[in-house]
């Protein structure tokens, strides 16, 4: 639940999602659900020449299970809060 | 769910998490791209099981779907190109 809440806080921010098939997509985080499925708006593929079929895709849904990394904006990360939250969750509370 | 104890894991819940992205496509086609050539192979009605879904993208119809230098060819032609490209290695299967 922690990362679900965490990503919900990031809605509206610009993120880059790298998939397990190496495709990396930048866009505005529109929404996220309990499986960490992600919806991006105004997307742009990082390596456009390699993936020409993604040229006209502007909004997309990404299945949570295929995500390798989500690259966050520097101002979107509060390490102290994340530390506290992970400790709390590890304690089971 | 992964954060719960092992006793909380039920087959039904873990199965459900694979089922929720299922998609049904009407008038589906498979776009095979080899270099600068491509072909849309018609498939018809397709049911896609969620676990196989990577991304669902909404196309902006105002924009060009593919770069201008790409050429649409017939299914037979794309098969031939695929075969010559992959020669002795495994040729990816296309459904037609």
mmCIF file of C-alpha atoms in Angstrom:
data_model
loop_
_atom_site.group_PDB
_atom_site.id
_atom_site.type_symbol
_atom_site.label_atom_id
_atom_site.label_comp_id
_atom_site.label_asym_id
_atom_site.label_seq_id
_atom_site.Cartn_x
_atom_site.Cartn_y
_atom_site.Cartn_z
ATOM 1 C CA UNK A 1 0.000 0.000 0.000
ATOM 2 C CA UNK A 2 2.928 2.291 0.748
ATOM 3 C CA UNK A 3 4.114 2.733 -2.797
ATOM 4 C CA UNK A 4 0.552 3.097 -4.006
ATOM 5 C CA UNK A 5 0.111 6.065 -1.633
ATOM 6 C CA UNK A 6 3.537 7.330 -2.565
ATOM 7 C CA UNK A 7 2.813 7.353 -6.287
ATOM 8 C CA UNK A 8 -0.583 8.943 -5.682
ATOM 9 C CA UNK A 9 1.294 11.903 -4.220
ATOM 10 C CA UNK A 10 3.227 12.205 -7.465
ATOM 11 C CA UNK A 11 0.150 12.574 -9.696
ATOM 12 C CA UNK A 12 0.555 15.560 -11.999
ATOM 13 C CA UNK A 13 4.342 15.402 -11.961
ATOM 14 C CA UNK A 14 6.597 14.645 -14.904
ATOM 15 C CA UNK A 15 8.036 11.112 -14.675
ATOM 16 C CA UNK A 16 9.974 8.698 -16.874
ATOM 17 C CA UNK A 17 8.842 5.078 -16.792
ATOM 18 C CA UNK A 18 11.315 2.455 -17.946
ATOM 19 C CA UNK A 19 9.742 -0.868 -18.902
ATOM 20 C CA UNK A 20 11.249 -4.321 -18.644
ATOM 21 C CA UNK A 21 11.503 -4.405 -22.443
ATOM 22 C CA UNK A 22 13.799 -1.317 -22.248
ATOM 23 C CA UNK A 23 11.206 1.080 -23.662
ATOM 24 C CA UNK A 24 11.367 4.324 -21.684
ATOM 25 C CA UNK A 25 8.480 6.784 -21.750
ATOM 26 C CA UNK A 26 8.315 10.282 -20.311
ATOM 27 C CA UNK A 27 5.018 11.897 -19.459
ATOM 28 C CA UNK A 28 2.808 13.508 -16.863
ATOM 29 C CA UNK A 29 1.609 11.015 -14.267
ATOM 30 C CA UNK A 30 -2.176 10.967 -14.664
ATOM 31 C CA UNK A 31 -3.087 8.186 -12.250
ATOM 32 C CA UNK A 32 -1.928 5.045 -10.539
ATOM 33 C CA UNK A 33 -3.869 2.128 -9.062
ATOM 34 C CA UNK A 34 -3.316 -0.579 -6.444
ATOM 35 C CA UNK A 35 -1.335 -2.760 -8.878
ATOM 36 C CA UNK A 36 0.862 0.252 -9.670
ATOM 37 C CA UNK A 37 -0.565 0.317 -13.170
ATOM 38 C CA UNK A 38 0.267 3.770 -14.467
ATOM 39 C CA UNK A 39 -1.491 6.175 -16.775
ATOM 40 C CA UNK A 40 0.645 8.820 -18.457
ATOM 41 C CA UNK A 41 -0.456 11.912 -20.338
ATOM 42 C CA UNK A 42 1.388 13.780 -23.046
ATOM 43 C CA UNK A 43 3.890 10.972 -23.465
ATOM 44 C CA UNK A 44 7.125 10.953 -25.389
ATOM 45 C CA UNK A 45 9.319 7.916 -25.987
ATOM 46 C CA UNK A 46 12.924 8.552 -24.957
ATOM 47 C CA UNK A 47 14.418 6.715 -27.949
ATOM 48 C CA UNK A 48 11.940 7.669 -30.678
ATOM 49 C CA UNK A 49 13.985 6.295 -33.560
ATOM 50 C CA UNK A 50 14.003 2.820 -32.097
ATOM 51 C CA UNK A 51 10.263 2.741 -31.464
ATOM 52 C CA UNK A 52 8.577 4.430 -34.452
ATOM 53 C CA UNK A 53 5.245 2.764 -33.683
ATOM 54 C CA UNK A 54 4.940 4.892 -30.536
ATOM 55 C CA UNK A 55 5.113 8.158 -32.494
ATOM 56 C CA UNK A 56 1.460 9.102 -32.292
ATOM 57 C CA UNK A 57 0.786 7.774 -28.804
ATOM 58 C CA UNK A 58 -0.041 10.727 -26.539
ATOM 59 C CA UNK A 59 -1.770 9.047 -23.606
ATOM 60 C CA UNK A 60 -1.081 5.568 -22.377
ATOM 61 C CA UNK A 61 -1.757 2.934 -19.784
ATOM 62 C CA UNK A 62 1.181 0.879 -18.538
ATOM 63 C CA UNK A 63 0.668 -2.384 -16.707
ATOM 64 C CA UNK A 64 2.364 -2.297 -13.315
ATOM 65 C CA UNK A 65 3.957 -5.717 -13.754
ATOM 66 C CA UNK A 66 6.076 -4.578 -16.731
ATOM 67 C CA UNK A 67 7.615 -1.531 -15.051
ATOM 68 C CA UNK A 68 11.310 -1.706 -14.190
ATOM 69 C CA UNK A 69 11.950 1.842 -12.938
ATOM 70 C CA UNK A 70 10.015 5.025 -12.420
ATOM 71 C CA UNK A 71 12.334 8.008 -12.600
ATOM 72 C CA UNK A 72 11.000 10.784 -10.407
ATOM 73 C CA UNK A 73 11.535 14.526 -10.467
ATOM 74 C CA UNK A 74 14.068 15.605 -7.813
ATOM 75 C CA UNK A 75 11.472 17.715 -5.999
ATOM 76 C CA UNK A 76 9.068 14.777 -5.913
ATOM 77 C CA UNK A 77 11.110 12.768 -3.429
ATOM 78 C CA UNK A 78 11.065 13.453 0.287
ATOM 79 C CA UNK A 79 13.487 10.850 1.600
ATOM 80 C CA UNK A 80 12.652 11.498 5.254
ATOM 81 C CA UNK A 81 8.962 10.793 4.768
ATOM 82 C CA UNK A 82 9.735 7.709 2.705
ATOM 83 C CA UNK A 83 12.148 6.427 5.361
ATOM 84 C CA UNK A 84 9.587 6.859 8.128
ATOM 85 C CA UNK A 85 6.832 5.260 6.083
ATOM 86 C CA UNK A 86 8.912 2.212 5.161
ATOM 87 C CA UNK A 87 9.946 1.702 8.807
ATOM 88 C CA UNK A 88 6.363 1.994 9.955
ATOM 89 C CA UNK A 89 5.237 -0.519 7.335
ATOM 90 C CA UNK A 90 8.058 -2.924 8.243
ATOM 91 C CA UNK A 91 6.862 -2.828 11.867
ATOM 92 C CA UNK A 92 3.426 -3.816 10.632
ATOM 93 C CA UNK A 93 1.690 -0.621 11.608
ATOM 94 C CA UNK B 1 -0.881 -9.524 -1.796
ATOM 95 C CA UNK B 2 2.832 -9.432 -1.411
ATOM 96 C CA UNK B 3 2.939 -7.306 1.735
ATOM 97 C CA UNK B 4 0.649 -9.639 3.687
ATOM 98 C CA UNK B 5 1.817 -12.727 5.548
ATOM 99 C CA UNK B 6 2.027 -16.018 3.636
ATOM 100 C CA UNK B 7 -1.232 -17.181 5.237
ATOM 101 C CA UNK B 8 -3.045 -14.341 3.513
ATOM 102 C CA UNK B 9 -2.135 -15.392 0.001
ATOM 103 C CA UNK B 10 -5.014 -17.006 -1.815
ATOM 104 C CA UNK B 11 -4.842 -18.459 -5.270
ATOM 105 C CA UNK B 12 -7.996 -16.592 -6.210
ATOM 106 C CA UNK B 13 -6.627 -13.169 -5.310
ATOM 107 C CA UNK B 14 -3.300 -13.730 -7.023
ATOM 108 C CA UNK B 15 -5.117 -15.019 -10.107
ATOM 109 C CA UNK B 16 -7.377 -12.006 -10.119
ATOM 110 C CA UNK B 17 -4.409 -9.687 -10.252
ATOM 111 C CA UNK B 18 -3.428 -11.290 -13.563
ATOM 112 C CA UNK B 19 -6.915 -11.068 -14.962
ATOM 113 C CA UNK B 20 -7.695 -7.420 -14.475
ATOM 114 C CA UNK B 21 -6.022 -6.025 -17.590
ATOM 115 C CA UNK B 22 -7.808 -8.350 -20.009
ATOM 116 C CA UNK B 23 -8.738 -6.612 -23.232
ATOM 117 C CA UNK B 24 -11.035 -7.364 -26.167
ATOM 118 C CA UNK B 25 -10.078 -5.752 -29.469
ATOM 119 C CA UNK B 26 -12.516 -5.501 -32.349
ATOM 120 C CA UNK B 27 -11.064 -5.309 -35.856
ATOM 121 C CA UNK B 28 -7.598 -5.887 -34.459
ATOM 122 C CA UNK B 29 -4.523 -6.032 -36.633
ATOM 123 C CA UNK B 30 -0.902 -6.796 -35.964
ATOM 124 C CA UNK B 31 1.610 -4.245 -37.216
ATOM 125 C CA UNK B 32 4.798 -5.998 -38.224
ATOM 126 C CA UNK B 33 7.736 -3.621 -38.620
ATOM 127 C CA UNK B 34 10.997 -4.680 -40.265
ATOM 128 C CA UNK B 35 13.407 -1.802 -40.816
ATOM 129 C CA UNK B 36 11.572 0.793 -42.907
ATOM 130 C CA UNK B 37 8.857 -1.611 -44.019
ATOM 131 C CA UNK B 38 5.645 -2.397 -42.231
ATOM 132 C CA UNK B 39 2.452 -4.324 -42.759
ATOM 133 C CA UNK B 40 -0.858 -4.378 -40.884
ATOM 134 C CA UNK B 41 -2.022 -7.962 -40.775
ATOM 135 C CA UNK B 42 -5.760 -8.184 -40.005
ATOM 136 C CA UNK B 43 -6.622 -10.461 -37.081
ATOM 137 C CA UNK B 44 -10.301 -9.799 -36.342
ATOM 138 C CA UNK B 45 -11.708 -10.053 -32.823
ATOM 139 C CA UNK B 46 -8.985 -10.647 -30.251
ATOM 140 C CA UNK B 47 -9.203 -11.401 -26.554
ATOM 141 C CA UNK B 48 -5.926 -10.538 -24.822
ATOM 142 C CA UNK B 49 -5.228 -11.981 -21.422
ATOM 143 C CA UNK B 50 -4.068 -9.309 -18.993
ATOM 144 C CA UNK B 51 -0.688 -10.808 -18.152
ATOM 145 C CA UNK B 52 0.386 -10.317 -21.780
ATOM 146 C CA UNK B 53 -0.420 -6.616 -21.835
ATOM 147 C CA UNK B 54 2.563 -4.278 -21.667
ATOM 148 C CA UNK B 55 1.070 -0.951 -22.646
ATOM 149 C CA UNK B 56 -2.177 0.398 -24.040
ATOM 150 C CA UNK B 57 -1.625 3.589 -25.973
ATOM 151 C CA UNK B 58 -4.194 6.043 -27.249
ATOM 152 C CA UNK B 59 -3.328 7.211 -30.768
ATOM 153 C CA UNK B 60 -3.521 10.904 -31.539
ATOM 154 C CA UNK B 61 -5.244 10.899 -34.943
ATOM 155 C CA UNK B 62 -3.960 14.416 -35.679
ATOM 156 C CA UNK B 63 -0.409 13.111 -35.718
ATOM 157 C CA UNK B 64 1.432 10.929 -38.186
ATOM 158 C CA UNK B 65 1.285 7.309 -37.054
ATOM 159 C CA UNK B 66 4.699 6.428 -38.451
ATOM 160 C CA UNK B 67 7.664 8.350 -39.860
ATOM 161 C CA UNK B 68 7.305 9.343 -43.521
ATOM 162 C CA UNK B 69 10.158 7.149 -44.687
ATOM 163 C CA UNK B 70 8.292 3.972 -43.733
ATOM 164 C CA UNK B 71 6.549 1.998 -46.485
ATOM 165 C CA UNK B 72 3.469 -0.192 -46.239
ATOM 166 C CA UNK B 73 3.977 -3.560 -47.953
ATOM 167 C CA UNK B 74 1.885 -6.716 -48.410
ATOM 168 C CA UNK B 75 1.788 -9.554 -45.896
ATOM 169 C CA UNK B 76 3.673 -11.812 -48.316
ATOM 170 C CA UNK B 77 6.407 -9.225 -48.730
ATOM 171 C CA UNK B 78 6.868 -8.629 -45.002
ATOM 172 C CA UNK B 79 7.090 -12.393 -44.448
ATOM 173 C CA UNK B 80 9.773 -12.631 -47.093
ATOM 174 C CA UNK B 81 11.760 -9.771 -45.551
ATOM 175 C CA UNK B 82 11.405 -11.287 -42.082
ATOM 176 C CA UNK B 83 12.674 -14.624 -43.362
ATOM 177 C CA UNK B 84 15.696 -13.130 -45.108
ATOM 178 C CA UNK B 85 16.518 -11.008 -42.051
ATOM 179 C CA UNK B 86 16.436 -13.885 -39.623
ATOM 180 C CA UNK B 87 17.593 -16.554 -42.096
ATOM 181 C CA UNK B 88 18.746 -19.489 -39.995
ATOM 182 C CA UNK B 89 17.763 -18.088 -36.630
ATOM 183 C CA UNK B 90 14.227 -18.206 -35.288
ATOM 184 C CA UNK B 91 11.856 -16.261 -37.493
ATOM 185 C CA UNK B 92 9.233 -14.505 -35.316
ATOM 186 C CA UNK B 93 5.800 -15.980 -35.905
ATOM 187 C CA UNK B 94 3.168 -13.781 -37.490
ATOM 188 C CA UNK B 95 -0.450 -14.799 -37.539
ATOM 189 C CA UNK B 96 -1.728 -15.052 -41.090
#
